């Protein structure tokens, strides 16, 4: 149940898997993302509402074949340059995208967690997303005749989240902005949770979400595992790291250096466009 | 650029945008310029403004300006923090929010908004972050206020991609699509304020900021800009507004 991070990733994440790393600005599982890069996973379908810098890194390192998302940016800073390079120039490999809105993605996870094939919402009407994304359809309400958007359930092979604490049995506790983590874990076939600390007893905290051990495949203790994102009650968001990422990610060579120095991973072959 | 009067065009824009908000409103706040303006309104004329960020923080009153929509300070100062499905399904979708406050990379004469791509979707010139919460904010809030710098790159005849629907192609489009909110009621720029014409829904210049001319606004617009016969001048920012704004943005 409690495993080292490298073992957790090795056992739970395979090449070609659909993998969701969730955490809405808060509690982003950055260390686990870096471990996926180090282990050289390939052809992943990466799922995330808000691909931010850890997805920029996974995409730049060549781990992803597809991205399912609703907002891909560096929050408060600007664009994701590795993501842009992949879409605009196919570097280091072409990236297929499946693009939604936040409301659509949130409901896709809810359907996945609920064991339903699809979700219904008031959404997308009049937008060009309807014409670009095959997984947006319309259904007629059988009771009122109203036309509503339908989006298919998301059921990742594995969901990875970061949380504040777990107990030794693998029950997980998180609080603060809890985002979409509960739904993303319940929707997945397998789940890996990295935590700030493993404790003997989970003391109740206001606004907490508990993920019972029976829906958690493995827990890895990784203090600081969401930096430069933050862990409410442990450490603050490192806003300057997000600002600094802009310059690192703009340049392929600088990114490659960062990858070797900070993650200890092989850079993708320069210039090898898809 | 600071004018002789001692404030920048961005500061004028932010103060004018803050004036779109009142104490009684619930406001769904986007990050960046909308967040700065909403926080300014909260600290000046609209202390009761109920701010919601899409991270699930309801009724938040951050003491510093957040960089992202999910900074810790938003959770610490919120009336309550709810999950992401809840903020969209229980709060936005049923029409509980008065005003959605959005930015734009491109906007057209019917206030349709693009934040997805410049150029072709399959082979974009510039890939932008995408939709986030905006399509449903634009659909379901009672009204939408857009804040965007006015220039011919942003103010285009036709947006390259409709990320969030404004008034579509004119009157009746929103109703036909079943959208329940009114859509954009004003667009606030660094040059002035535009509102949809009640009959045609076309954005019309109704207000200019001090020192800006109609020709300036026309030159910064990629279509033949309609101008209201009752064109007004925006009041200058007060010393208090500028001082609060600068303490927020760290330009004090």
XYZ file of C-alpha atoms in Angstrom:
526
model
C 0.000 0.000 0.000
C 2.678 2.490 1.053
C 5.377 2.329 -1.614
C 8.336 4.380 -2.815
C 7.348 6.803 -5.589
C 9.418 5.083 -8.290
C 7.863 1.722 -7.516
C 4.341 3.195 -7.512
C 4.809 4.765 -10.921
C 6.492 1.637 -12.347
C 3.651 -0.624 -11.212
C 0.737 1.627 -12.055
C 1.678 3.633 -15.155
C 2.380 1.812 -18.400
C 3.252 2.982 -21.896
C 0.114 3.898 -23.847
C -2.017 4.342 -20.718
C -4.592 7.059 -20.203
C -3.249 8.941 -17.211
C -4.881 11.802 -15.294
C -2.840 13.964 -12.934
C -5.323 16.211 -11.177
C -5.186 19.070 -8.668
C -6.800 22.423 -9.470
C -3.853 24.823 -8.985
C -3.531 23.336 -5.476
C -1.928 19.929 -4.701
C -0.641 19.264 -8.224
C 1.271 15.950 -8.257
C 4.458 17.415 -9.734
C 6.945 14.913 -8.266
C 4.939 12.012 -9.700
C 4.937 13.743 -13.102
C 8.723 14.022 -12.937
C 8.987 10.331 -12.046
C 6.935 9.461 -15.158
C 9.423 11.513 -17.205
C 12.415 9.794 -15.536
C 10.980 6.363 -16.263
C 10.584 7.333 -19.919
C 6.892 6.450 -20.281
C 5.705 6.938 -23.867
C 2.498 7.263 -25.899
C 0.448 8.371 -22.905
C -2.957 9.940 -23.249
C -2.651 12.676 -20.657
C -5.857 13.948 -19.109
C -6.103 17.095 -17.032
C -8.507 20.032 -16.753
C -5.705 22.566 -16.460
C -2.488 21.308 -18.034
C 0.053 23.638 -16.496
C 3.787 23.438 -16.110
C 4.050 19.763 -15.122
C 2.138 18.828 -18.299
C 4.322 21.238 -20.275
C 7.263 19.210 -18.940
C 5.706 15.807 -19.725
C 4.802 16.964 -23.247
C 8.227 18.522 -23.823
C 9.894 15.310 -22.637
C 7.990 13.352 -25.278
C 5.802 11.261 -22.937
C 2.438 12.201 -24.456
C 0.688 11.223 -27.682
C -2.656 12.776 -26.763
C -3.944 15.456 -24.436
C -7.507 15.699 -23.124
C -7.983 19.075 -21.446
C -9.930 22.280 -20.985
C -7.339 25.008 -20.301
C -3.646 24.745 -21.122
C -1.695 27.668 -19.732
C 0.712 28.904 -17.118
C -1.763 30.411 -14.639
C -1.337 34.176 -14.296
C 1.783 34.092 -16.503
C 0.765 33.164 -20.045
C 1.170 30.333 -22.496
C 2.768 26.915 -22.145
C 5.613 26.929 -24.638
C 6.352 23.181 -24.786
C 2.617 22.530 -25.309
C 2.571 25.196 -28.019
C 5.694 23.801 -29.673
C 4.110 20.342 -29.770
C 0.872 21.621 -31.305
C 2.358 24.205 -33.658
C 5.518 22.321 -34.733
C 5.055 18.705 -33.644
C 8.096 18.915 -31.335
C 9.350 16.635 -29.912
C 6.437 14.671 -31.388
C 2.961 15.564 -32.654
C 0.339 15.936 -29.957
C -3.258 15.047 -30.676
C -5.745 17.067 -28.634
C -9.279 16.572 -27.366
C -10.466 19.904 -26.080
C -13.348 20.685 -23.740
C -14.509 23.363 -21.321
C -14.031 23.082 -17.549
C -17.728 22.378 -17.019
C -17.561 19.591 -19.608
C -14.400 18.010 -18.169
C -15.751 18.199 -14.607
C -18.927 16.453 -15.693
C -16.991 13.815 -17.628
C -15.179 12.877 -14.417
C -18.472 12.894 -12.477
C -19.957 10.464 -15.018
C -16.830 8.317 -14.789
C -16.996 8.241 -10.995
C -20.741 7.492 -11.145
C -20.459 4.500 -13.477
C -22.476 6.288 -16.148
C -21.586 6.334 -19.855
C -22.061 10.085 -20.246
C -22.955 13.336 -18.518
C -25.459 16.034 -19.373
C -24.900 19.764 -18.975
C -25.872 23.171 -20.256
C -22.729 23.853 -22.166
C -20.849 24.486 -25.415
C -23.905 25.885 -27.243
C -22.830 28.229 -30.015
C -19.109 27.602 -29.537
C -16.699 26.282 -32.167
C -15.626 23.521 -29.767
C -18.734 21.623 -30.902
C -17.355 21.334 -34.432
C -13.803 20.413 -33.382
C -14.299 17.932 -30.556
C -16.042 14.673 -31.412
C -16.833 13.959 -27.790
C -19.347 16.820 -27.587
C -22.861 15.836 -28.670
C -26.409 16.991 -28.077
C -29.196 15.043 -26.363
C -32.858 15.808 -26.009
C -34.273 15.726 -22.495
C -36.904 12.932 -22.451
C -39.019 14.953 -20.011
C -38.895 18.529 -21.328
C -37.611 18.124 -24.881
C -34.837 20.594 -24.131
C -31.567 20.191 -26.038
C -28.534 19.757 -23.785
C -24.857 18.944 -24.238
C -23.696 15.369 -23.653
C -20.102 14.380 -22.990
C -18.748 10.844 -22.457
C -17.462 9.590 -19.112
C -13.741 9.845 -18.409
C -12.324 6.632 -16.962
C -8.523 6.928 -16.859
C -6.392 3.800 -16.553
C -4.710 5.562 -13.678
C -5.317 8.799 -11.791
C -2.533 10.413 -9.786
C -3.205 13.049 -7.126
C -1.259 14.649 -4.294
C -2.738 15.030 -0.795
C -1.681 16.336 2.571
C -1.826 13.081 4.545
C -2.475 9.364 4.492
C -2.617 6.843 7.317
C -0.692 3.577 7.245
C -3.702 1.710 5.889
C -3.727 4.023 2.860
C -6.722 6.223 3.698
C -6.045 9.627 2.194
C -6.981 13.071 3.540
C -6.887 16.354 1.609
C -8.316 19.812 2.230
C -8.282 23.409 0.969
C -9.197 23.652 -2.708
C -10.103 20.020 -3.415
C -10.899 20.528 -7.089
C -11.790 17.405 -9.033
C -9.536 14.927 -7.215
C -12.250 12.792 -5.629
C -14.070 12.315 -8.948
C -10.826 11.689 -10.848
C -9.757 8.953 -8.408
C -13.197 7.310 -8.306
C -13.383 7.358 -12.133
C -10.038 5.576 -12.591
C -9.172 1.874 -12.809
C -6.099 2.476 -10.605
C -4.861 5.357 -8.502
C -1.621 6.597 -7.027
C -1.618 9.209 -4.284
C 1.509 11.042 -3.195
C 1.259 12.658 0.253
C 3.138 15.179 2.339
C 3.246 12.719 5.224
C 2.081 9.320 6.367
C 0.620 9.498 9.877
C -0.746 7.067 12.473
C -4.118 8.761 12.643
C -5.956 11.192 10.332
C -7.162 14.002 12.590
C -10.298 15.648 11.125
C -9.811 18.980 9.318
C -12.593 21.375 8.251
C -13.533 20.941 4.606
C -11.617 17.679 4.255
C -12.087 15.075 1.569
C -11.303 11.482 2.529
C -10.388 8.923 -0.118
C -10.917 5.532 1.545
C -8.042 3.077 1.110
C -10.220 0.715 -0.899
C -10.201 3.165 -3.859
C -6.479 3.919 -3.607
C -4.045 1.498 -5.289
C -0.875 2.903 -3.727
C 0.346 5.768 -1.568
C 3.850 7.243 -1.752
C 5.199 9.612 0.873
C 6.736 12.545 -1.041
C 7.178 15.658 1.126
C 7.099 18.740 -1.097
C 5.683 16.537 -3.869
C 3.511 19.255 -5.323
C 6.060 22.090 -5.460
C 5.951 24.655 -7.083
C 2.207 24.187 -6.610
C 1.223 24.226 -2.967
C -0.105 22.096 -0.147
C -2.534 23.968 2.072
C -1.208 23.914 5.637
C 2.280 22.821 4.512
C 3.766 25.297 2.043
C 2.677 28.158 -0.226
C 2.542 28.342 -4.012
C 5.910 29.371 -5.433
C 4.595 32.013 -7.826
C 8.095 33.017 -8.914
C 8.803 29.461 -10.124
C 5.775 29.737 -12.433
C 7.066 33.072 -13.708
C 10.582 31.668 -14.196
C 9.226 28.676 -16.137
C 8.220 30.985 -18.970
C 11.838 31.676 -19.972
C 13.034 28.069 -19.458
C 10.228 26.620 -21.546
C 10.503 29.060 -24.471
C 13.758 27.518 -25.655
C 14.195 23.824 -26.588
C 17.832 23.700 -25.494
C 17.183 25.456 -22.223
C 14.334 23.072 -21.581
C 16.607 20.092 -22.348
C 19.159 21.372 -19.826
C 16.425 21.826 -17.250
C 15.245 18.269 -17.886
C 18.713 16.823 -17.304
C 19.609 18.993 -14.323
C 16.323 19.170 -12.441
C 14.624 15.889 -13.303
C 17.630 13.740 -14.172
C 16.033 12.683 -17.436
C 17.270 12.329 -20.963
C 16.178 15.182 -23.194
C 14.224 14.336 -26.338
C 16.313 14.360 -29.496
C 16.618 17.974 -30.654
C 15.155 18.788 -34.028
C 13.429 15.427 -34.364
C 10.094 16.762 -35.507
C 7.230 14.367 -36.083
C 2.120 54.751 -20.531
C 1.396 57.378 -17.894
C -0.462 60.435 -19.127
C 0.040 63.974 -17.881
C -2.824 63.280 -15.479
C -0.771 60.675 -13.666
C -2.421 57.343 -14.465
C -1.914 54.753 -17.183
C -4.449 53.643 -19.780
C -4.457 50.198 -18.118
C -5.271 51.788 -14.772
C -8.123 53.730 -16.378
C -9.427 50.501 -17.908
C -9.283 48.616 -14.609
C -11.049 51.395 -12.695
C -13.740 51.652 -15.393
C -14.217 47.874 -15.243
C -14.527 47.962 -11.460
C -17.409 50.429 -11.886
C -19.389 47.744 -13.721
C -19.701 45.889 -10.399
C -21.914 46.682 -7.415
C -22.110 45.515 -3.813
C -25.244 43.437 -4.459
C -23.737 41.288 -7.201
C -22.384 37.758 -7.253
C -19.491 37.818 -9.724
C -17.684 34.915 -11.407
C -14.135 36.239 -11.728
C -11.559 35.279 -14.354
C -7.858 35.611 -13.599
C -5.779 38.578 -14.789
C -7.441 41.912 -15.590
C -10.928 40.789 -14.415
C -9.527 39.675 -11.053
C -7.695 42.966 -10.534
C -10.833 44.978 -11.354
C -13.130 42.854 -9.163
C -10.750 43.098 -6.214
C -10.536 46.854 -6.720
C -14.363 47.112 -6.716
C -14.486 45.084 -3.480
C -12.083 47.466 -1.772
C -13.754 50.677 -2.959
C -17.422 51.169 -3.918
C -18.616 47.528 -3.804
C -17.610 46.029 -0.434
C -20.433 43.479 -0.586
C -19.407 42.044 -3.988
C -19.575 38.248 -3.749
C -16.595 36.944 -5.738
C -16.437 33.381 -7.044
C -13.389 31.825 -8.663
C -13.692 28.627 -10.689
C -11.424 26.770 -8.263
C -14.514 26.522 -6.038
C -13.852 29.421 -3.673
C -17.199 31.135 -3.039
C -17.445 34.575 -1.445
C -13.695 35.006 -1.280
C -11.981 38.229 -0.126
C -8.250 37.786 -0.744
C -6.001 40.289 1.039
C -3.455 40.062 -1.778
C -4.124 39.733 -5.500
C -3.967 36.038 -6.499
C -1.706 35.053 -9.421
C -3.813 32.001 -10.270
C -7.504 31.151 -9.856
C -6.590 28.724 -7.085
C -4.093 30.518 -4.835
C -4.255 29.543 -1.163
C -5.405 33.012 -0.131
C -8.663 32.476 -2.050
C -9.494 29.378 0.010
C -8.437 30.933 3.313
C -10.711 33.961 2.907
C -13.733 32.246 1.282
C -17.203 31.801 2.809
C -16.940 28.220 1.627
C -14.822 26.107 -0.698
C -16.652 23.650 -2.954
C -15.468 21.108 -5.511
C -15.049 22.005 -9.170
C -18.140 20.042 -10.344
C -20.141 21.824 -7.664
C -19.066 25.326 -8.665
C -20.100 24.704 -12.271
C -23.169 22.515 -11.697
C -24.741 23.981 -8.559
C -23.667 27.622 -8.790
C -23.060 28.650 -12.384
C -25.416 26.402 -14.378
C -28.696 27.235 -12.554
C -28.162 30.985 -13.061
C -27.156 31.972 -9.523
C -24.388 34.296 -10.700
C -25.202 37.874 -11.726
C -22.138 38.772 -13.689
C -19.330 36.880 -15.391
C -16.157 38.858 -15.793
C -14.010 37.670 -18.724
C -10.920 38.565 -20.722
C -10.348 37.847 -24.428
C -7.559 37.387 -26.956
C -9.920 38.329 -29.800
C -13.407 39.828 -29.755
C -15.701 40.651 -32.680
C -18.491 43.156 -33.336
C -21.035 40.881 -31.617
C -18.757 40.356 -28.625
C -17.995 36.736 -29.448
C -14.779 35.793 -27.654
C -11.758 33.766 -28.767
C -9.220 32.424 -26.282
C -8.382 29.227 -28.212
C -6.285 29.771 -31.360
C -5.089 32.474 -33.710
C -5.292 31.061 -37.225
C -6.617 27.642 -38.186
C -7.581 25.245 -35.383
C -5.788 22.262 -36.917
C -2.671 24.255 -37.798
C -2.669 27.330 -35.566
C -0.437 30.349 -35.900
C -0.669 30.785 -32.136
C -2.087 28.228 -29.778
C -3.768 29.968 -26.794
C -4.761 28.324 -23.483
C -8.335 27.522 -24.522
C -11.753 27.635 -22.932
C -11.429 26.965 -19.224
C -14.671 28.003 -17.574
C -15.471 30.767 -20.047
C -18.025 29.152 -22.441
C -20.421 28.317 -19.625
C -19.724 31.564 -17.747
C -20.650 33.427 -20.941
C -23.766 31.259 -21.343
C -25.181 31.121 -17.826
C -24.327 34.307 -15.919
C -27.138 36.896 -16.056
C -24.747 39.216 -17.860
C -21.124 39.253 -18.967
C -18.569 42.040 -18.705
C -15.477 41.765 -20.899
C -12.227 43.569 -20.183
C -9.709 43.664 -23.026
C -7.147 46.091 -24.469
C -8.424 47.649 -27.690
C -6.271 47.212 -30.795
C -6.738 45.733 -34.258
C -5.179 42.409 -33.250
C -7.845 41.903 -30.576
C -10.817 43.735 -32.125
C -11.404 41.748 -35.292
C -14.225 41.573 -37.818
C -14.551 37.841 -37.198
C -12.895 35.859 -34.401
C -10.764 32.923 -35.578
C -12.573 30.643 -33.109
C -15.705 31.170 -31.029
C -14.607 29.966 -27.592
C -17.385 31.777 -25.736
C -20.530 33.024 -27.420
C -21.367 36.696 -27.197
C -24.333 37.747 -29.308
C -23.565 35.264 -32.097
C -24.517 36.814 -35.425
C -27.042 39.240 -33.972
C -30.457 39.370 -32.274
C -32.138 36.083 -31.406
C -29.056 33.860 -31.691
C -28.585 33.320 -27.969
C -32.271 32.604 -27.471
C -32.270 30.100 -30.356
C -29.366 28.259 -28.759
C -31.133 28.126 -25.411
C -28.641 30.296 -23.543
C -30.298 31.794 -20.497
C -27.997 34.698 -19.685
C -28.208 37.986 -21.610
C -24.567 37.780 -22.755
C -22.053 40.629 -22.854
C -23.569 43.907 -21.640
C -20.377 45.906 -21.828
C -16.823 45.666 -23.081
C -14.342 47.795 -21.200
C -11.071 48.680 -22.892
C -8.105 50.953 -22.362
C -9.810 53.447 -24.706
C -13.445 53.415 -23.617
C -16.590 51.366 -23.077
C -18.668 49.546 -25.706
C -22.205 48.220 -25.264
C -24.339 46.082 -27.565
C -26.937 48.113 -29.447
C -30.350 47.122 -28.008
C -31.760 46.430 -31.485
C -28.825 44.993 -33.469
C -26.652 43.697 -30.592
C -23.643 45.180 -32.401
C -20.989 46.613 -30.072
C -21.290 50.394 -30.009
C -18.866 52.854 -28.507
C -20.763 54.606 -25.694
C -17.967 56.041 -23.611
C -14.426 57.300 -24.149
C -11.787 57.601 -21.456
C -10.398 61.112 -20.899
C -8.013 62.199 -23.670
C -9.093 59.468 -26.110
C -10.772 60.430 -29.395
C -13.319 58.598 -31.544
C -10.612 58.353 -34.208
C -8.312 56.564 -31.731
C -11.049 54.042 -30.986
C -11.886 53.576 -34.668
C -8.226 53.066 -35.563
C -7.965 50.372 -32.873
C -10.994 48.450 -34.146
C -10.939 45.947 -37.012
C -14.470 46.756 -38.187
C -16.441 49.905 -38.911
C -17.098 50.874 -35.294
C -20.554 52.216 -34.462
C -20.533 55.253 -32.164
C -23.409 56.243 -29.909
C -24.918 59.694 -30.500
C -24.814 60.120 -26.707
C -21.115 59.406 -26.381
C -19.987 60.120 -22.813
C -16.601 60.633 -21.181
C -15.491 58.285 -18.416
C -14.824 60.070 -15.118
C -11.135 60.065 -14.230
C -10.034 57.604 -11.551
C -10.101 59.110 -8.073
C -6.956 59.353 -5.978
C -8.368 56.683 -3.680
C -9.078 54.291 -6.551
C -5.560 54.722 -7.907
C -4.003 54.238 -4.513
C -5.991 51.042 -3.798
C -5.276 49.730 -7.301
C -1.546 50.352 -6.948
C -1.428 48.679 -3.560
C -3.079 45.634 -5.230
C -0.751 45.455 -8.204
C 2.373 46.346 -6.266
C 2.891 49.568 -8.197
C 2.382 51.676 -5.067
